[in-house]
């Protein structure tokens, strides 16, 4: 009986650790591809011989299959339109070119918004707001067409997912710029709230895919990415016809006055005193928190994290998953400790956006490659140090703070382009394809 008990105990222990089996290499298996997404990694990721992706990671990327969550009613409604528009494209156009054209819409509109509303504190001309709305709609429509073009031309590849989600990541800066400009919330913590919640929520979507291997893009059948993006575009177009200063600067007491005194008396004074633009940002903050909480719940209770017979193993996997949110949370907190009157909002926004974009793109690639993602992401350090310096050095002038953020921004731009270029070249080499051409690559 004693021997049988020990045999049974060992079998249970082996079964309990099966979820981590791919994450722990056996002796002599260093070159064998293994899933390292459940591996604890605090400060440094395992070294890679060349480039940014390991040989094991390239193997997983070559065999990667995109797994989205369910589609919404709007997705199903608009799918025939996206298919029809895709069939109008030339068969020689690479899917990544479709993605890039969509991204250029965001880039052009962002540059024009920067010119007319440098720090989101003044409303741009009506035609600029309408252009931003049109570019949002065009961008997302092309974003829905690139995958169809890939299947149509028989050129679907994991590089397409990296391109698609990589552009989504950087284009969040354009969406925030559009909303921040017509709401005129620059120079306030409301804009920081807008940016940090959007970028943290986007990171957490990739973080969820990293752990569950399923990318969420909706919360039920009625609220998803399509609804959000098209709503942003339509709302921007509508705003181009409004007197935005008069409309958004109204206190909530005036906005809700038609509901009657009985409703107003039940509202706290702090709500009635809020301007409409600030109330909308507070509402967005609550909605963003709910979306991130749902993502957190899905990861914490996913079978890869929550299965097993031993509570301490489940607790260990949950803590390991949560720890990977440390760096993006640190970026959010750093943005809030910078006094809003110490720097130009645009400089802070772009620098924070590029820092977030870099670690988010890394999470996207490492999710596809099933590589270990360290708790401490050193690419965030320049922004964190700059934020601390601006916050605690009373001798630093506003011009000096702007110069520091500008220099940090240039570093992130270089680092992002360099990292992306190396990664794309690695994937193209592994798959034997070109980035913007349908023709297969010949081995050198």
Coordinates of N, CA and C in Angstrom, one line a residue, residues 64-199:
X64 N 2.5 29.2 -36.6 CA 1.5 29.9 -35.8 C 0.2 30.1 -36.6
X65 N -0.9 29.9 -35.9 CA -2.2 30.1 -36.5 C -3.0 31.1 -35.6
X66 N -3.5 32.1 -36.3 CA -4.2 33.2 -35.6 C -5.5 32.7 -35.1
X67 N -5.8 32.9 -33.8 CA -7.1 32.4 -33.2 C -7.8 33.6 -32.6
X68 N -8.7 34.2 -33.3 CA -9.5 35.3 -32.7 C -10.6 34.8 -31.9
X69 N -11.2 35.7 -31.0 CA -12.4 35.3 -30.3 C -13.6 35.4 -31.2
X70 N -14.8 35.4 -30.6 CA -16.0 35.4 -31.5 C -16.2 36.7 -32.2
X71 N -17.0 36.7 -33.2 CA -17.3 37.9 -34.0 C -18.6 38.6 -33.5
X72 N -18.7 39.9 -33.6 CA -19.9 40.6 -33.2 C -20.9 40.6 -34.3
X73 N -22.1 41.1 -34.0 CA -23.1 41.3 -35.0 C -22.7 42.2 -36.1
X74 N -22.0 43.3 -35.8 CA -21.5 44.3 -36.8 C -20.5 43.6 -37.7
X75 N -19.6 42.8 -37.1 CA -18.6 42.1 -37.9 C -19.3 41.3 -39.0
X76 N -20.3 40.5 -38.6 CA -21.1 39.7 -39.6 C -21.8 40.5 -40.6
X77 N -22.3 41.7 -40.1 CA -23.1 42.5 -41.0 C -22.2 43.1 -42.1
X78 N -21.0 43.6 -41.7 CA -20.1 44.3 -42.6 C -19.2 43.4 -43.4
X79 N -19.1 42.1 -43.0 CA -18.2 41.2 -43.7 C -18.4 41.1 -45.2
X80 N -19.6 41.1 -45.7 CA -19.8 41.1 -47.2 C -19.2 42.4 -47.9
X81 N -19.3 43.5 -47.2 CA -18.8 44.8 -47.7 C -17.2 44.7 -47.8
X82 N -16.6 44.2 -46.7 CA -15.2 44.1 -46.7 C -14.7 43.1 -47.8
X83 N -15.5 42.0 -48.0 CA -15.1 41.1 -49.0 C -15.2 41.7 -50.4
X84 N -16.3 42.5 -50.6 CA -16.5 43.1 -51.9 C -15.3 44.1 -52.2
X85 N -15.0 44.9 -51.2 CA -13.9 45.9 -51.4 C -12.6 45.2 -51.6
X86 N -12.3 44.1 -50.9 CA -11.1 43.4 -51.1 C -11.0 42.8 -52.5
X87 N -12.1 42.4 -53.1 CA -12.0 41.9 -54.5 C -11.7 42.9 -55.5
X88 N -11.8 44.2 -55.2 CA -11.5 45.3 -56.1 C -10.0 45.6 -56.1
X89 N -9.3 45.0 -55.1 CA -7.8 45.2 -55.1 C -7.1 44.3 -56.1
X90 N -6.0 44.8 -56.7 CA -5.3 44.0 -57.6 C -4.7 42.7 -57.0
X91 N -4.6 41.7 -57.7 CA -4.1 40.4 -57.1 C -2.6 40.5 -56.9
X92 N -2.0 41.5 -57.4 CA -0.5 41.6 -57.2 C -0.2 42.4 -55.9
X93 N -1.2 42.9 -55.2 CA -1.0 43.8 -54.0 C -0.8 42.9 -52.8
X94 N 0.3 43.0 -52.1 CA 0.6 42.2 -50.9 C -0.3 42.7 -49.8
X95 N -0.7 41.8 -49.0 CA -1.6 42.1 -47.8 C -0.9 43.2 -46.9
X96 N 0.4 43.0 -46.7 CA 1.0 44.0 -45.8 C 1.0 45.4 -46.4
X97 N 0.9 45.5 -47.7 CA 0.8 46.8 -48.3 C -0.6 47.4 -48.0
X98 N -1.6 46.6 -48.0 CA -3.0 47.0 -47.6 C -2.9 47.6 -46.2
X99 N -2.3 46.9 -45.3 CA -2.1 47.3 -43.9 C -1.4 48.6 -43.8
X100 N -0.3 48.8 -44.6 CA 0.5 50.0 -44.6 C -0.3 51.2 -45.1
X101 N -1.1 51.0 -46.2 CA -1.9 52.1 -46.7 C -2.9 52.6 -45.6
X102 N -3.5 51.6 -44.9 CA -4.4 52.0 -43.8 C -3.6 52.8 -42.7
X103 N -2.4 52.3 -42.4 CA -1.6 53.0 -41.4 C -1.2 54.4 -41.8
X104 N -1.0 54.6 -43.1 CA -0.6 55.9 -43.6 C -1.8 56.9 -43.5
X105 N -3.0 56.4 -43.6 CA -4.2 57.3 -43.3 C -4.0 57.9 -41.9
X106 N -3.7 57.1 -40.9 CA -3.5 57.6 -39.6 C -2.4 58.5 -39.4
X107 N -1.3 58.2 -40.1 CA -0.1 59.0 -40.0 C -0.3 60.4 -40.6
X108 N -1.0 60.5 -41.8 CA -1.2 61.8 -42.4 C -2.2 62.6 -41.5
X109 N -3.2 62.0 -41.0 CA -4.2 62.8 -40.2 C -3.5 63.2 -38.9
X110 N -2.7 62.3 -38.3 CA -2.0 62.7 -37.1 C -1.1 63.9 -37.2
X111 N -0.4 63.9 -38.4 CA 0.5 65.1 -38.6 C -0.3 66.4 -38.8
X112 N -1.4 66.3 -39.4 CA -2.3 67.5 -39.6 C -2.9 68.0 -38.3
X113 N -3.3 67.0 -37.5 CA -3.8 67.4 -36.2 C -2.7 68.0 -35.3
X114 N -1.5 67.5 -35.4 CA -0.4 68.1 -34.7 C -0.1 69.5 -35.1
X115 N -0.3 69.8 -36.3 CA -0.1 71.2 -36.8 C -1.1 72.1 -36.3
X116 N -2.4 71.7 -36.3 CA -3.4 72.6 -35.9 C -3.8 72.6 -34.4
X117 N -3.4 71.5 -33.7 CA -3.6 71.4 -32.3 C -2.4 70.8 -31.6
X118 N -1.3 71.5 -31.5 CA 0.0 70.9 -31.1 C -0.1 70.2 -29.7
X119 N -0.9 70.7 -28.8 CA -0.9 70.1 -27.5 C -2.3 69.8 -27.0
X120 N -3.2 69.6 -27.9 CA -4.6 69.1 -27.6 C -5.4 70.1 -26.8
X121 N -5.0 71.3 -26.7 CA -5.6 72.3 -25.9 C -6.5 73.3 -26.7
X122 N -6.5 73.2 -28.0 CA -7.3 74.0 -28.8 C -8.0 73.2 -29.9
X123 N -9.2 73.5 -30.2 CA -9.9 72.7 -31.2 C -9.4 73.0 -32.6
X124 N -9.1 72.0 -33.4 CA -8.6 72.2 -34.8 C -9.8 72.6 -35.7
X125 N -9.5 73.0 -36.9 CA -10.6 73.4 -37.8 C -11.6 72.2 -38.1
X126 N -12.8 72.6 -38.5 CA -13.8 71.5 -38.7 C -13.3 70.5 -39.8
X127 N -12.7 71.0 -40.8 CA -12.3 70.1 -41.9 C -11.2 69.1 -41.4
X128 N -10.4 69.5 -40.5 CA -9.4 68.6 -39.9 C -10.0 67.5 -39.1
X129 N -11.0 67.9 -38.3 CA -11.8 66.9 -37.5 C -12.5 65.9 -38.4
X130 N -13.1 66.4 -39.5 CA -13.8 65.5 -40.4 C -12.8 64.6 -41.1
X131 N -11.6 65.1 -41.5 CA -10.6 64.3 -42.1 C -10.1 63.2 -41.2
X132 N -10.0 63.5 -39.9 CA -9.6 62.5 -38.9 C -10.6 61.4 -38.8
X133 N -11.9 61.8 -38.8 CA -13.0 60.8 -38.8 C -12.9 59.9 -40.0
X134 N -12.8 60.5 -41.2 CA -12.7 59.7 -42.4 C -11.5 58.8 -42.4
X135 N -10.3 59.2 -41.9 CA -9.1 58.4 -41.9 C -9.3 57.3 -40.9
X136 N -10.0 57.5 -39.8 CA -10.3 56.4 -38.9 C -11.1 55.3 -39.5
X137 N -12.2 55.7 -40.2 CA -13.0 54.7 -40.9 C -12.2 54.0 -42.0
X138 N -11.5 54.8 -42.8 CA -10.7 54.1 -43.9 C -9.6 53.2 -43.3
X139 N -9.0 53.6 -42.3 CA -7.9 52.8 -41.7 C -8.5 51.4 -41.2
X140 N -9.6 51.5 -40.5 CA -10.1 50.2 -39.9 C -10.7 49.3 -41.1
X141 N -11.3 50.0 -42.1 CA -11.8 49.2 -43.2 C -10.7 48.4 -43.9
X142 N -9.6 49.1 -44.2 CA -8.4 48.5 -44.8 C -7.8 47.4 -43.8
X143 N -7.9 47.7 -42.5 CA -7.4 46.7 -41.5 C -8.2 45.4 -41.6
X144 N -9.5 45.5 -41.9 CA -10.3 44.3 -42.1 C -10.1 43.7 -43.4
X145 N -9.5 44.3 -44.4 CA -9.4 43.8 -45.7 C -8.0 43.1 -45.9
X146 N -7.0 43.4 -45.1 CA -5.7 42.8 -45.3 C -5.7 41.3 -45.2
X147 N -6.4 40.8 -44.2 CA -6.5 39.3 -44.0 C -7.2 38.7 -45.1
X148 N -8.2 39.3 -45.6 CA -9.0 38.7 -46.8 C -8.1 38.7 -48.0
X149 N -7.3 39.8 -48.2 CA -6.4 39.9 -49.3 C -5.3 38.8 -49.2
X150 N -4.9 38.5 -48.0 CA -3.9 37.4 -47.8 C -4.5 36.0 -48.2
X151 N -5.7 35.8 -47.8 CA -6.3 34.5 -48.2 C -6.7 34.4 -49.6
X152 N -7.0 35.6 -50.2 CA -7.4 35.7 -51.6 C -6.2 35.4 -52.5
X153 N -5.0 35.8 -52.1 CA -3.8 35.7 -52.9 C -3.0 34.5 -52.4
X154 N -3.5 33.7 -51.4 CA -2.7 32.6 -50.9 C -1.4 32.9 -50.2
X155 N -1.4 34.1 -49.6 CA -0.1 34.6 -49.0 C -0.3 34.8 -47.5
X156 N -1.2 34.1 -46.8 CA -1.4 34.3 -45.4 C -0.1 33.8 -44.7
X157 N 0.3 34.6 -43.7 CA 1.5 34.3 -43.0 C 1.5 34.9 -41.6
X158 N 2.3 34.4 -40.6 CA 2.3 35.0 -39.3 C 2.8 36.5 -39.4
X159 N 3.6 36.8 -40.4 CA 4.1 38.2 -40.5 C 2.9 39.2 -40.7
X160 N 1.8 38.7 -41.3 CA 0.6 39.5 -41.5 C 0.0 39.9 -40.1
X161 N 0.0 39.0 -39.2 CA -0.5 39.3 -37.9 C 0.4 40.3 -37.2
X162 N 1.7 40.2 -37.3 CA 2.6 41.1 -36.7 C 2.4 42.5 -37.3
X163 N 2.3 42.6 -38.6 CA 2.1 43.8 -39.3 C 0.8 44.5 -38.9
X164 N -0.3 43.7 -38.9 CA -1.6 44.2 -38.6 C -1.7 44.7 -37.1
X165 N -1.3 43.9 -36.2 CA -1.4 44.3 -34.8 C -0.3 45.4 -34.4
X166 N 0.8 45.3 -35.1 CA 1.8 46.3 -34.9 C 1.4 47.7 -35.3
X167 N 0.7 47.8 -36.4 CA 0.1 49.1 -36.9 C -1.0 49.5 -35.9
X168 N -1.8 48.5 -35.5 CA -2.9 48.9 -34.5 C -2.3 49.5 -33.3
X169 N -1.2 49.0 -32.9 CA -0.5 49.5 -31.6 C -0.1 51.0 -31.8
X170 N 0.6 51.3 -32.9 CA 1.1 52.7 -33.1 C 0.0 53.6 -33.4
X171 N -1.1 53.1 -34.1 CA -2.2 54.0 -34.5 C -3.1 54.4 -33.4
X172 N -2.9 53.8 -32.2 CA -3.7 54.3 -31.0 C -3.3 55.7 -30.7
X173 N -2.1 56.1 -31.1 CA -1.7 57.5 -30.9 C -2.5 58.5 -31.7
X174 N -2.9 58.1 -32.9 CA -3.8 58.9 -33.7 C -5.2 59.0 -33.1
X175 N -5.7 57.9 -32.7 CA -7.1 57.9 -32.1 C -7.1 58.9 -30.9
X176 N -6.1 58.8 -30.0 CA -6.0 59.6 -28.8 C -5.8 61.1 -29.2
X177 N -5.1 61.3 -30.3 CA -4.9 62.7 -30.7 C -6.2 63.3 -31.2
X178 N -7.0 62.5 -32.0 CA -8.2 63.0 -32.5 C -9.2 63.3 -31.3
X179 N -9.4 62.4 -30.4 CA -10.3 62.7 -29.3 C -9.8 63.8 -28.4
X180 N -8.5 63.8 -28.1 CA -7.9 64.8 -27.2 C -8.0 66.2 -27.9
X181 N -8.0 66.3 -29.2 CA -8.0 67.6 -29.9 C -9.4 68.2 -29.9
X182 N -10.4 67.4 -30.2 CA -11.8 68.0 -30.3 C -12.4 68.1 -28.9
X183 N -11.8 67.4 -27.9 CA -12.3 67.6 -26.5 C -11.5 68.7 -25.8
X184 N -10.3 69.0 -26.4 CA -9.4 70.1 -25.8 C -9.0 69.8 -24.4
X185 N -8.5 68.6 -24.2 CA -8.1 68.2 -22.8 C -6.6 68.1 -22.6
X186 N -5.8 68.7 -23.6 CA -4.4 68.8 -23.4 C -4.0 69.6 -22.2
X187 N -2.9 69.3 -21.6 CA -2.4 70.0 -20.4 C -3.1 69.6 -19.2
X188 N -3.9 68.5 -19.2 CA -4.6 68.0 -18.0 C -4.3 66.5 -17.8
X189 N -4.6 66.1 -16.6 CA -4.5 64.6 -16.4 C -5.6 63.8 -17.1
X190 N -6.6 64.5 -17.5 CA -7.6 63.8 -18.3 C -7.0 63.2 -19.6
X191 N -6.1 63.9 -20.2 CA -5.5 63.3 -21.4 C -4.6 62.1 -21.0
X192 N -3.9 62.2 -19.9 CA -3.1 61.1 -19.5 C -3.9 59.9 -19.2
X193 N -5.1 60.1 -18.6 CA -6.0 59.0 -18.3 C -6.5 58.4 -19.6
X194 N -6.8 59.2 -20.6 CA -7.2 58.7 -21.9 C -6.1 57.8 -22.5
X195 N -4.9 58.3 -22.6 CA -3.8 57.6 -23.2 C -3.4 56.3 -22.5
X196 N -3.3 56.4 -21.2 CA -2.8 55.2 -20.4 C -3.8 54.1 -20.4
X197 N -5.1 54.5 -20.3 CA -6.1 53.4 -20.3 C -6.2 52.7 -21.7
X198 N -6.1 53.5 -22.8 CA -6.1 52.9 -24.1 C -4.9 52.0 -24.4
X199 N -3.8 52.5 -24.0 CA -2.6 51.7 -24.3 C -2.4 50.5 -23.4

